[in-house]
mmCIF file of C-alpha atoms and ligand atoms in Angstrom:
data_model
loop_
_atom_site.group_PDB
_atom_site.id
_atom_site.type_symbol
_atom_site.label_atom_id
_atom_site.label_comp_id
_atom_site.label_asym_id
_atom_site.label_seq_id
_atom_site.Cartn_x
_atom_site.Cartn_y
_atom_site.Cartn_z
ATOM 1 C CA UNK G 1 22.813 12.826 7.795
ATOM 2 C CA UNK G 2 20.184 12.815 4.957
ATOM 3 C CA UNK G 3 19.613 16.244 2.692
ATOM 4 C CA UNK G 4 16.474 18.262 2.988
ATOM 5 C CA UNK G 5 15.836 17.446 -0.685
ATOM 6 C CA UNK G 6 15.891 13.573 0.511
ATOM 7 C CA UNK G 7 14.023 14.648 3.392
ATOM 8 C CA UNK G 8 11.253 16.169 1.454
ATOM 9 C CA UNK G 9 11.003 13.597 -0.728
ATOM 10 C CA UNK G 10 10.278 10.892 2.156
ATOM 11 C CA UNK G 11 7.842 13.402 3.719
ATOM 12 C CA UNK G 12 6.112 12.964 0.473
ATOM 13 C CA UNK G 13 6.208 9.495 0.210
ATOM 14 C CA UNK G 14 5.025 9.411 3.762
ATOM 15 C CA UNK G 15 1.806 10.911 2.442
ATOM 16 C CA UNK G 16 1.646 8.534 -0.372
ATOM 17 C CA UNK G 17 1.343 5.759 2.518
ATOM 18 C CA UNK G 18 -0.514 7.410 4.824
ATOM 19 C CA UNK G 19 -3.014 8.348 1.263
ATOM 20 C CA UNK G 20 -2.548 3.723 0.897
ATOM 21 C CA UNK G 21 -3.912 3.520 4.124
ATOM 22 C CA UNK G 22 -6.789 5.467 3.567
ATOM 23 C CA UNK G 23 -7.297 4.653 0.045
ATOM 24 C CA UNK G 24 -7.638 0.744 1.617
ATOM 25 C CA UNK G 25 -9.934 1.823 3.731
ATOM 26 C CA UNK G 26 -12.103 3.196 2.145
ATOM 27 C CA UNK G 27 -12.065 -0.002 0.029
ATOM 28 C CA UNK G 28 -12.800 -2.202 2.900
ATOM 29 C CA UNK G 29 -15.983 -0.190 3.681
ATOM 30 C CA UNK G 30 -16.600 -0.484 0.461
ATOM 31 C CA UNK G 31 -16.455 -4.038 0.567
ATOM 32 C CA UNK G 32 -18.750 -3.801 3.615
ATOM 33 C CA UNK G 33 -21.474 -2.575 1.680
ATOM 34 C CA UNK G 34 -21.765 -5.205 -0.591
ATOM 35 C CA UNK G 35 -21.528 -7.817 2.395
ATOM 36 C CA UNK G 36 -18.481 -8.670 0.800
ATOM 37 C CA UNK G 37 -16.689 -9.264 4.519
ATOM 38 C CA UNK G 38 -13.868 -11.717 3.462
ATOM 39 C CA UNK G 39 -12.852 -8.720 0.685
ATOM 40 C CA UNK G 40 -13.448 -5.981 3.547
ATOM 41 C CA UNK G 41 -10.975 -7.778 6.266
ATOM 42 C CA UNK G 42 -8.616 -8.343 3.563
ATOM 43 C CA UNK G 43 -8.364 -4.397 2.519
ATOM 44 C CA UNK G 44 -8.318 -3.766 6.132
ATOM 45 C CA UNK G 45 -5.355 -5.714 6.721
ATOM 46 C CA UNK G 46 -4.331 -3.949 4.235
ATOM 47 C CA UNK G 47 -4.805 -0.649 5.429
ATOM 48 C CA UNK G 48 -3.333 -1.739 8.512
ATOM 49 C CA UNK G 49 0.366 -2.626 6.710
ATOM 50 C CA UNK G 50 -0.503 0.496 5.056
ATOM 51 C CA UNK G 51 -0.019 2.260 8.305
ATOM 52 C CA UNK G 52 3.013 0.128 9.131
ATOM 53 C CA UNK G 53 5.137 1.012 5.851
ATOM 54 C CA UNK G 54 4.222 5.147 6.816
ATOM 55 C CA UNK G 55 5.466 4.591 10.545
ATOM 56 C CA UNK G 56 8.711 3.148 8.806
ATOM 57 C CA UNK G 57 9.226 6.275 6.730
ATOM 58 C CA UNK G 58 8.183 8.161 10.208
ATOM 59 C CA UNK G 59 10.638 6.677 12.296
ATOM 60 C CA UNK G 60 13.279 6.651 9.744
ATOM 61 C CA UNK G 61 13.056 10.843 9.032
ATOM 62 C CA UNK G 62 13.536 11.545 12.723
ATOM 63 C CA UNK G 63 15.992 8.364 13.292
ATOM 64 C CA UNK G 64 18.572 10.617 10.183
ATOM 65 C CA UNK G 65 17.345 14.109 12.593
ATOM 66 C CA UNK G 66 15.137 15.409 9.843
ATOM 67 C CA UNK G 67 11.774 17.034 10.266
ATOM 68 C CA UNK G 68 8.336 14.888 10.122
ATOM 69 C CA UNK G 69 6.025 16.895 7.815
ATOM 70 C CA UNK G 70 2.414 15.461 8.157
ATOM 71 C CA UNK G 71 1.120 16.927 4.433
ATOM 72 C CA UNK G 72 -2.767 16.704 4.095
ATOM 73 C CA UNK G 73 -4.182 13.707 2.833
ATOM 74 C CA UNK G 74 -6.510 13.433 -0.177
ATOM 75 C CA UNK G 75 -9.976 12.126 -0.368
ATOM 76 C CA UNK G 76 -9.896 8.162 -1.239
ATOM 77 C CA UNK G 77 -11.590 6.590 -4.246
ATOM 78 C CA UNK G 78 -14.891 5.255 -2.569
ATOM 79 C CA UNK G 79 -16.818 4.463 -5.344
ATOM 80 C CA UNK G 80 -16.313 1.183 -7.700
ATOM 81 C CA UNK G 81 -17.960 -0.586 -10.485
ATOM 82 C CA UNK G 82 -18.361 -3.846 -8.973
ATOM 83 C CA UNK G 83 -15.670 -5.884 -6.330
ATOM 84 C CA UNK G 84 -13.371 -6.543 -9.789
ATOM 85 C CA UNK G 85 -13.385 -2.914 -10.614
ATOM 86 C CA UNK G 86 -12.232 -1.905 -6.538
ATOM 87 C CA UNK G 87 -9.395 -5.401 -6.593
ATOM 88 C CA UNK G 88 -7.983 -3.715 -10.227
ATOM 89 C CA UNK G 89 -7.687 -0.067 -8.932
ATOM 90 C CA UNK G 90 -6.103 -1.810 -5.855
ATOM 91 C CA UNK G 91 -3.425 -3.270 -8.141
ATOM 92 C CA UNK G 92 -3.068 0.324 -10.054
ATOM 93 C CA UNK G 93 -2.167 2.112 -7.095
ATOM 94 C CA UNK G 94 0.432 -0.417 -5.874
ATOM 95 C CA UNK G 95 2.245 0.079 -9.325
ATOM 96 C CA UNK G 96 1.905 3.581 -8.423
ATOM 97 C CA UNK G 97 3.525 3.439 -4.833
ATOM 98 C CA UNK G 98 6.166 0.859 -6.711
ATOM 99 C CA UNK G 99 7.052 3.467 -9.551
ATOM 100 C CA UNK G 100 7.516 6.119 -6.461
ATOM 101 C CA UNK G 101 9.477 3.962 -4.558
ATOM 102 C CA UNK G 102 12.049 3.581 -7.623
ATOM 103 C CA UNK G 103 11.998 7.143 -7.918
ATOM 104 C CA UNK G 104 13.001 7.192 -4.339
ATOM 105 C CA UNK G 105 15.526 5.211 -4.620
ATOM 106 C CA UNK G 106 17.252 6.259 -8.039
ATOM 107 C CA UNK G 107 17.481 9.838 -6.270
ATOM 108 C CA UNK G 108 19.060 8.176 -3.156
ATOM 109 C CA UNK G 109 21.392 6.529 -5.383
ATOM 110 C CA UNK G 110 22.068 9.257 -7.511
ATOM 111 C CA UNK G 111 23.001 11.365 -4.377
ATOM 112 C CA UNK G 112 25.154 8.589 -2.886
ATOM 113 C CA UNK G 113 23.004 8.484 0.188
ATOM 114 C CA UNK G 114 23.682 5.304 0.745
ATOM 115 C CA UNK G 115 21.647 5.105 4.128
ATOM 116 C CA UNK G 116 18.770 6.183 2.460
ATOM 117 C CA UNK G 117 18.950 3.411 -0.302
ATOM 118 C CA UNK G 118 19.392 0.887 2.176
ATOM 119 C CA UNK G 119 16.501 1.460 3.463
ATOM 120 C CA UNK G 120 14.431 1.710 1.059
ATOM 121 C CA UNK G 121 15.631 -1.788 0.095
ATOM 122 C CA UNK G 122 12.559 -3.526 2.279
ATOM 123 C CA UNK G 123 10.275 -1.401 0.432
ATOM 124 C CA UNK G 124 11.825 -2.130 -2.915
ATOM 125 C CA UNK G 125 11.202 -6.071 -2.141
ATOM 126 C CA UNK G 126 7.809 -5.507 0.029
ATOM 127 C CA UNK G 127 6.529 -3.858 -3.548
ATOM 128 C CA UNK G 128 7.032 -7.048 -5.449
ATOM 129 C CA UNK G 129 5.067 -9.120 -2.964
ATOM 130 C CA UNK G 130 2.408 -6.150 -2.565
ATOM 131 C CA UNK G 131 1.791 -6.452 -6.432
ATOM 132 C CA UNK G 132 1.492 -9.851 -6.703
ATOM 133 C CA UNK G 133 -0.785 -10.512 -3.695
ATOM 134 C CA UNK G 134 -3.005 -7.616 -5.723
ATOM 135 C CA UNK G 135 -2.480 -9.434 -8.804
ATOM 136 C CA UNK G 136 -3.426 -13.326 -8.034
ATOM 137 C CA UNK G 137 -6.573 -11.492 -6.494
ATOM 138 C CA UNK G 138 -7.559 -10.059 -9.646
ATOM 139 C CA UNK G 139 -6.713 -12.380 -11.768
ATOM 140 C CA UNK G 140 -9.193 -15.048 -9.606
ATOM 141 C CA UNK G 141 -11.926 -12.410 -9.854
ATOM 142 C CA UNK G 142 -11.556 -12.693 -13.635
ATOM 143 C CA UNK G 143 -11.503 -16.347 -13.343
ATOM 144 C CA UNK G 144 -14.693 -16.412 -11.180
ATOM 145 C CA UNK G 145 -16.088 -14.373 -13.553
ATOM 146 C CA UNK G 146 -20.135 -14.222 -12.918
ATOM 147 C CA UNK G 147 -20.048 -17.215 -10.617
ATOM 148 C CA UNK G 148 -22.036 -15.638 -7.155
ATOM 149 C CA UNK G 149 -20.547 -19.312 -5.506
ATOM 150 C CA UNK G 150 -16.920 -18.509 -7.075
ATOM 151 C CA UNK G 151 -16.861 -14.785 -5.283
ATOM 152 C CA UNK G 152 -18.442 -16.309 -2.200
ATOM 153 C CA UNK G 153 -15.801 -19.040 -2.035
ATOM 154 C CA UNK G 154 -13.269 -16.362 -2.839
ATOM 155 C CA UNK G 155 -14.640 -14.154 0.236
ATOM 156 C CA UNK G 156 -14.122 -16.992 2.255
ATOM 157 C CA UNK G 157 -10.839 -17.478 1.647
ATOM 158 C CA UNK G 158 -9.908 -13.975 2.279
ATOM 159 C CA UNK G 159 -11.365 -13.738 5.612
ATOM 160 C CA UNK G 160 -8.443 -15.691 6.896
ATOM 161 C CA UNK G 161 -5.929 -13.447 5.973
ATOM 162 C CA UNK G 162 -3.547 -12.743 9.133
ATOM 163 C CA UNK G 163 -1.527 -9.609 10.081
ATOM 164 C CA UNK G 164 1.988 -10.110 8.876
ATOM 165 C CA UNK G 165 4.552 -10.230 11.334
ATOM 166 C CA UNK G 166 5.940 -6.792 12.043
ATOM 167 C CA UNK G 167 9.525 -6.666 10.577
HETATM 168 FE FE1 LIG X 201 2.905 0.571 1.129
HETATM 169 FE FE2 LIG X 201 1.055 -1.162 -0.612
HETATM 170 O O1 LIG X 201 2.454 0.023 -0.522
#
């Protein structure tokens, strides 16, 4: 239904998720160490949609009878500067997964696999609110500045982050 070329390329971006989920991780526990907990449960839950957008990709591959390739996954950024530094590599990455994802789907386009494209619609629209959930969050950091009350108050306030409905 879908070429191996397409295939391929959504094995790869199937690593580039699974590589989000980690890379939030590793974030979180990050976060952890600095007792930063409302940070840490938000780059878990995170991680966690992280998980969700690769079990998309998963299910899609063998849904169009293509092979799953599971391709290694690199070693996550663990180290930051300070919670700003983490919350502004956080919003390069999702520019990176956004920039792949309209790679994705000029090829699809460009091969008239219209299937493909289509799906890859939710992801084209998830990227927009992934960036600027990233972005608000950096630009308060900025805001709160050296303020110890302003981060804590920030913390807070990300500790009540909820999983997202599963679409
Ligand atoms: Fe699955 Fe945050 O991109």
């Amino acid at each position: 239904m879908i070429s191996d070329a397409m295939a391929k390329r959504l094995n790869e971006h199937l690593n580039v998720e699974f590589f989000a989920f980690y890379q939030y991780l590793s974030m979180a526990a990050y976060c952890h160490s600095k007792a930063l907990n409302g940070f840490a449960h938000w780059f878990s839950m995170q991680a966690d949609e992280e998980q969700m957008h690769a079990m998309k990709i998963y299910n899609y591959i063998i849904d169009v009878d293509q092979d799953v390739e599971l391709l290694p996954i690199k070693k996550p950024t663990a180290q930051f500067d300070s919670i700003l530094d983490c919350m502004e590599k956080a919003l390069a990455h999702e520019q990176h997964v956004t920039a792949c994802i309209n790679d994705l789907a000029g090829a699809s386009l460009e091969n008239k696999d219209h299937a493909t494209l289509i799906f890859l619609q939710w992801f084209v629209t998830e990227q927009v609110e992934e960036e600027a959930a990233v972005r608000d969050i950096v630009d308060q950091l900025r805001m709160v500045g050296d303020s110890g009350e302003g981060l804590l108050m920030l913390d807070r306030e990300l500790a009540q982050r909820k999983p997202e409905a599963a679409e």
